[in-house]
Coordinates of C-alpha atoms in Angstrom, one line a residue:
M237 CA 79.6 97.1 12.6
R238 CA 79.5 94.8 15.7
W239 CA 78.6 96.4 19.0
F240 CA 76.0 96.3 21.8
G241 CA 74.2 98.6 24.1
G242 CA 71.1 99.4 26.0
C243 CA 68.8 102.1 27.4
A244 CA 68.0 103.3 30.9
P245 CA 64.5 102.5 32.1
G246 CA 61.6 104.9 31.4
G247 CA 60.8 107.0 28.4
R248 CA 60.8 105.9 24.8
Q249 CA 63.6 103.4 23.8
A250 CA 66.1 104.4 21.2
V251 CA 67.4 101.3 19.4
P252 CA 69.7 101.0 16.4
V253 CA 68.1 100.0 13.1
G254 CA 68.6 96.3 12.5
A255 CA 69.5 95.5 16.1
R256 CA 68.7 92.2 17.8
L257 CA 67.0 92.6 21.2
L258 CA 68.2 90.5 24.1
W259 CA 65.4 91.9 26.1
S260 CA 63.1 94.9 26.2
R261 CA 61.7 97.4 28.7
P262 CA 64.5 98.7 29.0
A263 CA 66.1 97.6 25.7
L264 CA 69.3 95.6 25.6
W265 CA 70.6 94.8 22.1
I266 CA 73.5 93.5 19.9
T267 CA 74.1 94.6 16.3
G268 CA 76.2 93.3 13.4
T269 CA 77.1 89.8 12.3
W270 CA 79.3 88.0 14.9
P271 CA 81.2 84.8 14.2
V272 CA 80.3 83.7 17.7
H273 CA 77.3 85.1 19.6
P274 CA 78.7 87.7 22.0
A275 CA 76.1 87.4 24.8
R276 CA 75.1 84.9 27.4
V277 CA 71.8 85.4 29.2
A278 CA 70.5 84.0 32.4
V279 CA 66.8 84.6 33.3
G280 CA 65.3 84.3 36.8
R281 CA 61.9 84.9 38.2
S282 CA 62.4 88.7 38.6
T283 CA 65.9 89.4 37.3
R284 CA 67.9 89.0 34.1
L285 CA 71.6 88.9 33.6
A286 CA 73.6 89.3 30.4
V287 CA 77.3 88.9 30.0
L288 CA 78.6 90.6 26.8
G289 CA 82.0 89.7 25.6
T290 CA 84.5 87.0 26.4
C291 CA 83.9 85.5 29.9
S292 CA 85.0 82.3 31.7
A293 CA 81.9 82.1 33.8
S294 CA 80.1 78.7 33.8
E295 CA 76.3 78.4 33.6
R296 CA 76.3 77.8 37.4
D297 CA 78.4 81.0 37.8
L298 CA 75.8 83.0 35.8
D299 CA 72.9 81.6 37.9
R300 CA 74.7 82.6 41.1
A301 CA 75.4 86.1 39.8
L302 CA 71.7 86.4 38.7
T303 CA 70.6 86.7 42.3
A304 CA 73.8 87.6 44.1
P305 CA 73.4 90.4 46.7
D306 CA 76.5 92.1 45.3
L307 CA 77.1 91.5 41.5
T308 CA 80.6 92.8 41.7
E309 CA 81.7 90.0 44.1
A310 CA 80.1 87.5 41.8
V311 CA 81.9 88.6 38.6
G312 CA 85.2 89.7 40.1
E313 CA 87.0 86.4 39.6
W314 CA 85.8 85.8 36.1
A315 CA 88.5 85.8 33.4
G316 CA 88.1 87.5 30.0
S317 CA 87.0 90.9 28.8
F318 CA 83.3 91.6 29.2
I319 CA 80.5 93.8 30.4
A320 CA 77.9 92.4 32.9
V321 CA 74.4 93.8 32.8
R322 CA 71.7 92.9 35.4
L323 CA 68.0 94.0 35.3
T324 CA 66.5 93.8 38.8
Q325 CA 62.9 93.4 39.9
R326 CA 62.8 97.1 40.8
N327 CA 63.5 97.9 37.1
V328 CA 67.0 99.1 37.8
V329 CA 69.8 98.3 35.3
E330 CA 73.2 97.5 36.8
V331 CA 76.1 97.7 34.3
L332 CA 79.6 96.7 35.3
T333 CA 82.4 97.9 33.1
D334 CA 85.6 95.9 32.4
P335 CA 88.4 96.8 34.8
A336 CA 91.1 97.1 32.1
G337 CA 88.9 99.0 29.6
A338 CA 89.3 96.4 26.8
C339 CA 85.5 96.5 26.5
P340 CA 85.0 100.3 26.6
L341 CA 81.5 101.7 27.3
Y342 CA 80.0 105.1 26.5
T343 CA 76.8 107.0 27.3
V344 CA 74.8 109.7 25.6
T345 CA 71.9 111.6 27.1
T346 CA 68.9 112.0 24.8
P347 CA 65.5 113.7 25.4
D348 CA 64.1 110.3 26.2
G349 CA 66.8 109.3 28.6
L350 CA 70.3 107.8 28.8
V351 CA 71.5 105.3 26.1
W352 CA 74.8 103.3 26.6
G353 CA 76.8 101.3 24.2
S354 CA 80.2 99.8 23.3
S355 CA 80.7 102.1 20.3
S356 CA 81.1 105.9 20.7
R357 CA 80.7 106.4 17.0
A358 CA 77.4 104.6 16.9
L359 CA 76.1 106.6 19.9
S360 CA 77.2 109.9 18.3
G361 CA 74.2 109.5 15.9
L362 CA 72.0 110.4 18.9
A363 CA 74.1 113.5 19.8
G364 CA 74.7 115.3 16.5
G365 CA 77.4 113.0 15.0
D366 CA 80.2 115.6 15.5
V367 CA 83.9 114.8 16.3
D368 CA 85.1 116.4 19.5
D369 CA 87.9 118.7 18.3
D370 CA 89.2 119.4 21.8
W371 CA 89.6 115.7 22.4
L372 CA 91.2 115.2 19.0
A373 CA 93.7 118.0 19.6
S374 CA 94.7 116.6 23.0
Y375 CA 95.1 113.2 21.4
L376 CA 97.5 114.7 18.9
W377 CA 99.4 116.2 21.7
D378 CA 99.6 113.0 23.7
T379 CA 97.7 109.8 22.8
K380 CA 98.0 108.6 26.4
A381 CA 96.4 111.7 27.9
P382 CA 93.4 112.9 25.8
V383 CA 90.9 115.2 27.5
P384 CA 89.6 113.3 30.5
G385 CA 85.9 112.4 30.7
R386 CA 85.4 112.8 26.9
S387 CA 85.5 110.6 23.9
A388 CA 86.4 111.3 20.3
W389 CA 82.8 112.3 19.7
A390 CA 81.1 115.4 21.0
N391 CA 78.5 114.8 23.8
V392 CA 79.4 111.1 24.0
T393 CA 80.9 110.3 27.4
P394 CA 83.1 107.3 28.4
V395 CA 82.2 105.3 31.4
P396 CA 85.4 104.8 33.4
A397 CA 86.9 101.3 33.4
G398 CA 86.1 99.3 36.5
H399 CA 82.9 101.3 37.3
R400 CA 79.3 100.4 38.0
L401 CA 76.4 102.2 36.4
L402 CA 73.0 102.1 38.2
L403 CA 70.3 103.2 35.8
S404 CA 66.7 103.8 36.9
A405 CA 63.9 105.9 35.5
E406 CA 64.7 108.6 38.0
A407 CA 68.5 108.8 38.2
V408 CA 71.9 107.6 36.9
H409 CA 74.7 106.8 39.3
S410 CA 78.3 105.8 38.6
S411 CA 80.9 104.5 41.1
P412 CA 84.0 102.4 41.1
W413 CA 83.5 98.7 41.7
W414 CA 87.1 97.4 41.0
S415 CA 90.2 98.2 42.9
P416 CA 93.5 96.2 42.6
A417 CA 94.1 93.4 45.0
K418 CA 97.3 93.0 47.0
R419 CA 99.0 89.6 46.9
R420 CA 102.3 88.2 47.9
P421 CA 104.5 87.3 44.9
A422 CA 104.0 83.6 45.6
E423 CA 100.2 84.2 45.3
A424 CA 100.4 86.6 42.4
L425 CA 102.3 84.4 40.0
P426 CA 99.6 81.6 40.0
A427 CA 97.0 84.4 39.7
V428 CA 98.7 85.7 36.5
R429 CA 98.9 82.2 35.1
R430 CA 95.4 81.3 36.0
A431 CA 93.9 84.5 34.6
L432 CA 95.8 84.4 31.3
S433 CA 95.2 80.6 30.8
E434 CA 91.5 81.0 31.5
G435 CA 91.3 84.0 29.2
V436 CA 92.9 82.1 26.4
R437 CA 90.9 78.9 27.0
V438 CA 87.5 80.6 26.9
R439 CA 88.4 82.2 23.6
V440 CA 89.6 79.1 21.8
E441 CA 87.8 76.0 23.1
D442 CA 84.8 76.3 20.8
V443 CA 86.1 78.4 18.0
E444 CA 88.7 78.0 15.2
T445 CA 91.5 80.3 16.3
S446 CA 94.7 81.7 15.0
T447 CA 97.5 83.6 16.9
D448 CA 100.5 85.7 16.2
L449 CA 103.8 83.9 16.6
G450 CA 106.6 86.3 17.1
G451 CA 107.9 87.5 20.5
M452 CA 107.5 85.9 23.9
D453 CA 104.0 87.4 24.5
S454 CA 102.4 85.9 21.4
T455 CA 104.3 82.6 21.7
T456 CA 103.0 82.2 25.3
L457 CA 99.4 82.6 24.0
A458 CA 100.0 80.2 21.2
V459 CA 101.3 77.5 23.5
I460 CA 98.4 78.0 26.0
A461 CA 95.8 77.9 23.2
A462 CA 97.2 74.7 21.7
R463 CA 96.7 72.9 25.0
H464 CA 92.9 73.3 24.3
R465 CA 92.6 72.9 20.5
P466 CA 94.7 72.9 17.4
I467 CA 95.6 76.5 16.3
T468 CA 97.2 78.3 13.4
A469 CA 100.2 80.5 14.3
L470 CA 101.4 83.2 11.9
T471 CA 104.8 84.8 11.9
A472 CA 105.3 88.0 9.8
H473 CA 108.7 88.8 8.5
P474 CA 110.3 91.0 5.8
S475 CA 110.5 88.9 2.6
A476 CA 114.2 89.6 2.3
V477 CA 114.8 88.3 5.8
T478 CA 114.6 84.5 5.9
E479 CA 116.6 83.6 8.9
G480 CA 117.0 84.8 12.5
G481 CA 114.8 87.0 14.6
D482 CA 111.2 86.0 15.1
L483 CA 111.6 83.4 12.4
Q484 CA 114.3 81.5 14.3
Y485 CA 112.1 81.2 17.4
A486 CA 108.9 80.4 15.5
R487 CA 110.6 77.6 13.6
A488 CA 112.1 76.3 16.9
L489 CA 108.6 76.0 18.4
D490 CA 107.6 72.4 18.1
V491 CA 104.6 71.8 20.3
P492 CA 101.5 69.7 19.6
G493 CA 98.6 71.5 18.2
V494 CA 100.5 74.5 16.6
S495 CA 100.5 74.7 12.8
R496 CA 102.9 77.4 11.7
I497 CA 102.5 79.8 8.8
E498 CA 105.2 82.3 7.6
F499 CA 103.9 85.5 6.2
P500 CA 106.6 87.3 4.0
L501 CA 106.0 91.0 4.0
E502 CA 106.4 92.5 0.5
D503 CA 106.6 96.2 -0.5
H504 CA 102.8 96.5 -0.8
H505 CA 102.6 95.5 2.9
L506 CA 104.8 98.4 4.0
P507 CA 103.4 100.9 6.5
F508 CA 101.2 103.6 5.0
S509 CA 100.6 101.5 1.8
P510 CA 97.1 101.3 0.4
A511 CA 95.2 98.2 1.6
E512 CA 93.0 96.0 -0.5
V513 CA 90.3 96.4 2.2
P514 CA 89.4 100.1 2.6
L515 CA 90.1 101.5 6.1
P516 CA 86.7 101.2 7.9
A517 CA 85.3 103.9 10.2
V518 CA 85.8 103.1 13.9
D519 CA 85.4 104.8 17.2
E520 CA 88.7 106.7 17.3
P521 CA 92.0 106.7 15.4
P522 CA 93.2 103.1 15.5
P523 CA 96.8 102.2 16.5
S524 CA 97.1 99.9 13.5
N525 CA 96.1 102.5 11.0
A526 CA 99.6 102.8 9.4
V527 CA 100.0 99.0 9.1
W528 CA 96.4 98.2 7.9
A529 CA 97.7 96.9 4.6
M530 CA 99.8 94.3 6.5
L531 CA 97.2 93.5 9.2
S532 CA 94.3 93.1 6.9
A533 CA 96.3 90.8 4.6
Q534 CA 97.5 88.8 7.7
L535 CA 93.9 88.4 8.9
R536 CA 92.7 87.3 5.5
I537 CA 95.4 84.6 5.5
T538 CA 94.3 83.2 8.9
A539 CA 90.6 83.5 7.9
A540 CA 91.3 81.4 4.9
T541 CA 92.4 78.6 7.3
G542 CA 88.9 78.7 8.9
A543 CA 89.9 80.9 11.9
T544 CA 87.2 83.3 13.0
R545 CA 89.2 84.6 16.0
H546 CA 92.8 85.9 16.1
L547 CA 94.8 86.3 19.3
T548 CA 97.5 89.0 19.5
G549 CA 100.2 89.6 22.1
D550 CA 99.3 93.3 22.4
G551 CA 99.4 94.4 26.0
G552 CA 102.3 92.1 27.0
D553 CA 104.8 94.9 26.8
D554 CA 102.5 97.2 28.9
L555 CA 102.2 94.6 31.6
F556 CA 105.6 92.9 31.7
L557 CA 108.1 95.3 30.2
P558 CA 107.4 98.5 32.3
S559 CA 109.5 101.6 32.3
P560 CA 111.1 102.3 35.7
R561 CA 108.3 104.4 37.1
H562 CA 108.8 102.4 40.3
L563 CA 111.7 104.7 40.9
V564 CA 109.2 107.3 42.2
D565 CA 107.9 104.8 44.7
L566 CA 111.4 104.0 45.8
A567 CA 112.1 107.7 46.3
R568 CA 109.0 108.2 48.4
S569 CA 109.9 105.3 50.6
R570 CA 113.5 106.5 50.8
R571 CA 115.0 103.3 49.5
W572 CA 118.0 105.2 48.1
L573 CA 120.3 102.3 47.4
R574 CA 117.7 100.4 45.3
L575 CA 116.7 103.7 43.6
V576 CA 120.3 104.4 42.5
S577 CA 121.0 100.8 41.6
D578 CA 117.9 100.5 39.4
A579 CA 118.4 103.9 37.8
M580 CA 122.0 103.0 36.9
A581 CA 121.0 99.6 35.5
W582 CA 118.3 101.1 33.3
A583 CA 120.7 103.9 32.1
R584 CA 123.3 101.3 31.2
L585 CA 120.7 99.3 29.3
R586 CA 119.6 102.4 27.4
R587 CA 123.1 104.0 27.2
Q588 CA 122.0 107.2 28.8
D589 CA 122.9 109.3 31.8
P590 CA 121.3 108.1 35.0
R591 CA 121.1 111.5 36.6
P592 CA 118.0 112.7 34.8
L593 CA 116.2 109.5 35.9
I594 CA 117.1 110.0 39.5
A595 CA 116.2 113.7 39.4
A596 CA 112.8 112.8 37.9
A597 CA 112.2 110.2 40.6
L598 CA 113.0 112.7 43.3
R599 CA 110.5 115.2 42.0
G600 CA 107.8 112.5 41.4
D601 CA 107.8 113.0 37.6
M602 CA 106.7 109.6 36.2
E603 CA 106.4 110.8 32.7
G604 CA 109.9 112.3 32.8
I605 CA 111.0 108.8 33.6
A606 CA 108.8 106.9 31.2
R607 CA 108.7 109.2 28.2
P608 CA 111.4 111.9 28.5
W609 CA 111.2 112.5 24.7
L610 CA 107.6 113.6 24.8
T611 CA 107.2 117.1 23.4
R612 CA 104.3 119.1 21.8
P613 CA 104.3 118.3 18.1
A614 CA 105.6 121.2 16.0
W615 CA 102.6 121.1 13.7
L616 CA 99.9 121.2 16.4
T617 CA 98.3 124.7 16.4
S618 CA 95.4 124.1 18.6
S619 CA 95.4 125.9 22.0
V620 CA 95.0 122.5 23.8
P621 CA 96.8 122.8 27.2
T622 CA 99.8 120.7 28.1
P623 CA 98.7 117.4 29.5
T624 CA 98.5 117.3 33.3
A625 CA 101.4 115.5 34.8
Q626 CA 100.5 112.1 36.1
A627 CA 100.3 111.8 39.9
G628 CA 100.1 108.8 42.0
D629 CA 102.3 105.7 42.2
A630 CA 103.7 103.1 39.8
D631 CA 100.6 101.0 40.2
S632 CA 98.2 103.7 39.2
A633 CA 100.5 104.6 36.3
L634 CA 100.4 101.0 35.1
I635 CA 96.6 100.8 35.4
S636 CA 96.2 104.1 33.4
S637 CA 98.7 102.9 30.8
V638 CA 97.0 99.6 30.3
R639 CA 93.5 101.1 30.1
T640 CA 94.6 103.6 27.5
A641 CA 96.2 100.9 25.4
A642 CA 93.3 98.6 25.8
R643 CA 90.8 101.2 24.8
T644 CA 92.7 102.1 21.6
A645 CA 93.2 98.4 20.8
H646 CA 89.4 98.2 20.7
A647 CA 89.5 100.4 17.6
D648 CA 91.9 97.8 16.1
G649 CA 89.3 95.2 16.8
Q650 CA 86.8 97.2 14.9
L651 CA 89.2 97.3 12.0
A652 CA 89.4 93.5 12.0
N653 CA 85.6 93.2 11.8
A654 CA 85.9 94.5 8.2
V655 CA 87.6 91.2 7.2
G656 CA 85.3 89.0 9.3
V657 CA 87.7 88.2 12.1
E658 CA 87.4 88.9 15.8
L659 CA 90.7 90.3 17.2
H660 CA 91.3 89.4 20.8
N661 CA 94.0 90.6 23.2
P662 CA 94.1 88.4 26.3
Y663 CA 96.8 90.5 28.0
F664 CA 94.2 93.3 28.3
D665 CA 91.9 91.1 30.4
G666 CA 90.8 92.7 33.7
A667 CA 91.8 89.6 35.7
V668 CA 95.3 89.6 34.2
L669 CA 95.7 93.3 35.1
D670 CA 94.5 92.6 38.6
A671 CA 97.0 89.8 39.1
V672 CA 99.9 91.8 37.6
V673 CA 99.3 95.0 39.6
S674 CA 99.1 93.0 42.8
V675 CA 102.8 92.5 42.6
P676 CA 104.9 95.3 44.2
S677 CA 106.1 97.6 41.5
H678 CA 109.8 97.1 42.1
L679 CA 109.4 93.4 41.7
R680 CA 107.8 93.9 38.2
F681 CA 110.9 95.7 37.0
S682 CA 114.2 94.3 36.0
A683 CA 117.0 95.6 33.9
H684 CA 118.7 92.2 33.9
R685 CA 115.8 89.8 33.0
Y686 CA 113.4 90.0 30.1
K687 CA 109.8 90.1 31.3
P688 CA 110.5 88.4 34.6
L689 CA 106.9 88.3 35.8
L690 CA 105.7 86.6 32.7
V691 CA 108.6 84.1 32.7
D692 CA 108.1 83.3 36.3
A693 CA 104.4 82.8 35.9
C694 CA 104.2 80.9 32.5
G695 CA 107.8 80.3 31.5
D696 CA 107.6 76.6 32.1
L697 CA 105.1 76.3 29.3
L698 CA 107.7 77.4 26.8
P699 CA 110.7 75.6 25.4
E700 CA 114.0 76.6 26.9
P701 CA 115.2 78.8 24.0
H702 CA 112.0 80.8 24.2
R703 CA 112.1 81.1 27.9
R704 CA 115.5 82.6 27.7
R705 CA 114.8 85.0 24.9
T706 CA 115.7 88.6 25.6
T707 CA 114.8 90.3 22.2
K708 CA 111.8 91.0 20.0
G709 CA 111.3 91.9 16.4
V710 CA 111.8 95.6 15.5
F711 CA 110.2 97.1 12.4
T712 CA 111.2 100.8 12.7
A713 CA 113.2 100.7 9.4
D714 CA 110.0 99.5 7.6
F715 CA 108.2 102.7 8.7
H716 CA 110.9 104.8 7.1
R717 CA 110.7 102.7 4.0
G718 CA 106.9 102.9 4.0
I719 CA 106.9 106.7 4.2
R720 CA 109.5 106.9 1.4
A721 CA 107.5 104.6 -0.8
N722 CA 104.2 106.4 -0.2
L723 CA 105.6 109.9 0.2
P724 CA 103.2 111.8 -2.2
R725 CA 100.1 110.2 -0.6
I726 CA 101.3 111.0 2.9
L727 CA 102.2 114.6 2.1
D728 CA 98.7 115.0 0.8
L729 CA 97.4 114.1 4.2
A730 CA 99.0 117.2 5.7
D731 CA 96.5 119.4 3.9
G732 CA 93.5 117.4 4.8
H733 CA 90.8 117.4 7.5
L734 CA 93.0 118.3 10.4
A735 CA 94.3 121.4 8.7
A736 CA 90.8 122.3 7.6
R737 CA 89.7 122.1 11.3
G738 CA 92.5 124.4 12.3
L739 CA 94.2 121.8 14.4
I740 CA 97.5 121.5 12.6
D741 CA 99.9 123.6 10.5
P742 CA 100.7 121.5 7.4
A743 CA 104.2 123.0 6.8
P744 CA 106.0 121.5 9.9
L745 CA 104.1 118.2 9.4
R746 CA 105.4 118.0 5.8
A747 CA 108.9 118.8 7.0
T748 CA 108.8 115.9 9.5
V749 CA 107.4 113.5 6.9
H750 CA 110.2 114.5 4.5
A751 CA 112.8 113.9 7.2
A752 CA 111.3 110.5 8.1
A753 CA 111.5 109.5 4.5
L754 CA 115.2 110.3 4.5
G755 CA 115.7 108.1 7.5
A756 CA 116.1 110.8 10.1
E757 CA 115.4 110.0 13.7
T758 CA 111.7 110.3 14.1
I759 CA 109.4 110.6 17.2
W760 CA 106.9 108.1 15.8
A761 CA 104.7 108.5 18.9
S762 CA 103.8 112.0 17.6
L763 CA 103.8 111.5 13.9
L764 CA 101.8 108.2 13.7
P765 CA 98.8 109.5 15.6
T766 CA 98.5 112.6 13.4
L767 CA 98.5 110.5 10.2
A768 CA 96.1 108.0 11.8
A769 CA 93.7 110.8 12.8
E770 CA 93.7 112.3 9.3
Q771 CA 92.9 108.9 7.7
W772 CA 90.3 108.2 10.4
L773 CA 88.5 111.5 9.7
A774 CA 88.5 110.6 6.0
A775 CA 87.0 107.1 6.7
I776 CA 84.3 108.7 8.9
E777 CA 83.4 111.2 6.1
R778 CA 82.7 108.4 3.6
T779 CA 80.8 106.1 5.9
P780 CA 77.1 106.5 6.7
A781 CA 76.1 107.2 10.3
I782 CA 74.4 104.5 12.4
R783 CA 70.6 104.9 12.0
W784 CA 68.3 104.8 15.0
Q785 CA 64.6 104.2 15.7
T786 CA 62.4 104.8 18.7
T787 CA 60.2 101.8 18.2
A788 CA 61.3 98.3 19.2
P789 CA 62.4 96.1 16.2
A790 CA 60.8 92.7 15.5
G791 CA 61.7 90.0 17.9
A792 CA 61.4 92.1 21.1
R793 CA 60.2 90.3 24.1

């Protein structure tokens, strides 16, 4: 498994067996086999700096950050998804977490001091290796609102996104370092384009890369990537569908540097089908669990072309296709005409009554606007409380939503490691989030234009048909077919680890699975996480824990 981490100064140093030290006293390491080295290190007279992950900083930028009075100001403009670590002459470790949470970080407290790392599962080996059932139950209730301040593993604590850790032999201090900037729309659009373009460039310029090629989000990434080096772009489609949809737009994309591959999905690629590559153990239930048979096959196809990195459009919907949470902001500022106009436009688009939307906006109920269908799953038996209603404004709701999606996407990236491919999601870069959230919330929303902010920022890079596209591929029917084709195996999951832990009642879960197999309307946002959690627990059970040692491995310096 690929991950990295380090120790606080003082005490004995706990290091994973087989790790490669970047420096010692205190230890900083990387583990696993990486297609491209994940760390860049700058060394000064009395300080050291490491940037772990994808980062647009030049060597000169690293040298400046090495001695900058304020590290946050030095790294704040860098594109990519990364963690910055600086060791000062006072033997203090400064760790800056990614603003969007795409590079999640965790800590565990041991008798010898604090250890931090990018894998909660790996760190759990220092804290008993137990799954946190309270976190898991809250995840089953609402994947976007698990117990705050906890991870999927007992006694392993997440470091909030956009925070700074200061670690010394005497104390540990955490505080926010990032807050969203405010820009005029005329300034924000170039910022979105610059952040996204730089995030793609730094990922592709020195590495053979593939991309998805389907909707507007992935197409935009493919076109940007091809400006820097030739890439392979893959379009998945049901084998029985050979025209229209994503295929139509993919075939119409004729830009230099893009080599297109079509990937027909057969019955053995259906959701919930067994994959040729066993589901690996990762930090938490991965979003792509149900489609692992398809995703692993897709990644093997692109790997066969020589690609070691694959870019996806995940995160584009979160950023550029928001639900109308801004109605709450309009209500608070008493902009009644705009509130009613936007609520009615959204209601027409969704063929629903606008009155519940307006009522939710007036009472400040953002989740009532964004996810009115959300209910406690009938099979959940745990006493986990109802998730706390989200307060704040549309900006904070967007940030929270992106951070949750980015964190869970990290688990998908760990899945991809099993087939030797790095999975990257440039839309989850902190600089992209900063640029998008700087636009006023009501300007990010439109019921009449598809992803207006993305089109206005990057649309001129796309051919005219793609720029005017207003639809995307939908695979809901495949999930019904997948459950039907794999029904006995899925029903067996109902009587597995979750039931043994007392978290679910198998009977209502089996009833929901049967109904989904028959094509009944299904709340997939409740069913899919439950099935994913069950298979995740099974993968953990069959996978050895990460081993640790308290003596430095060979190669320390």
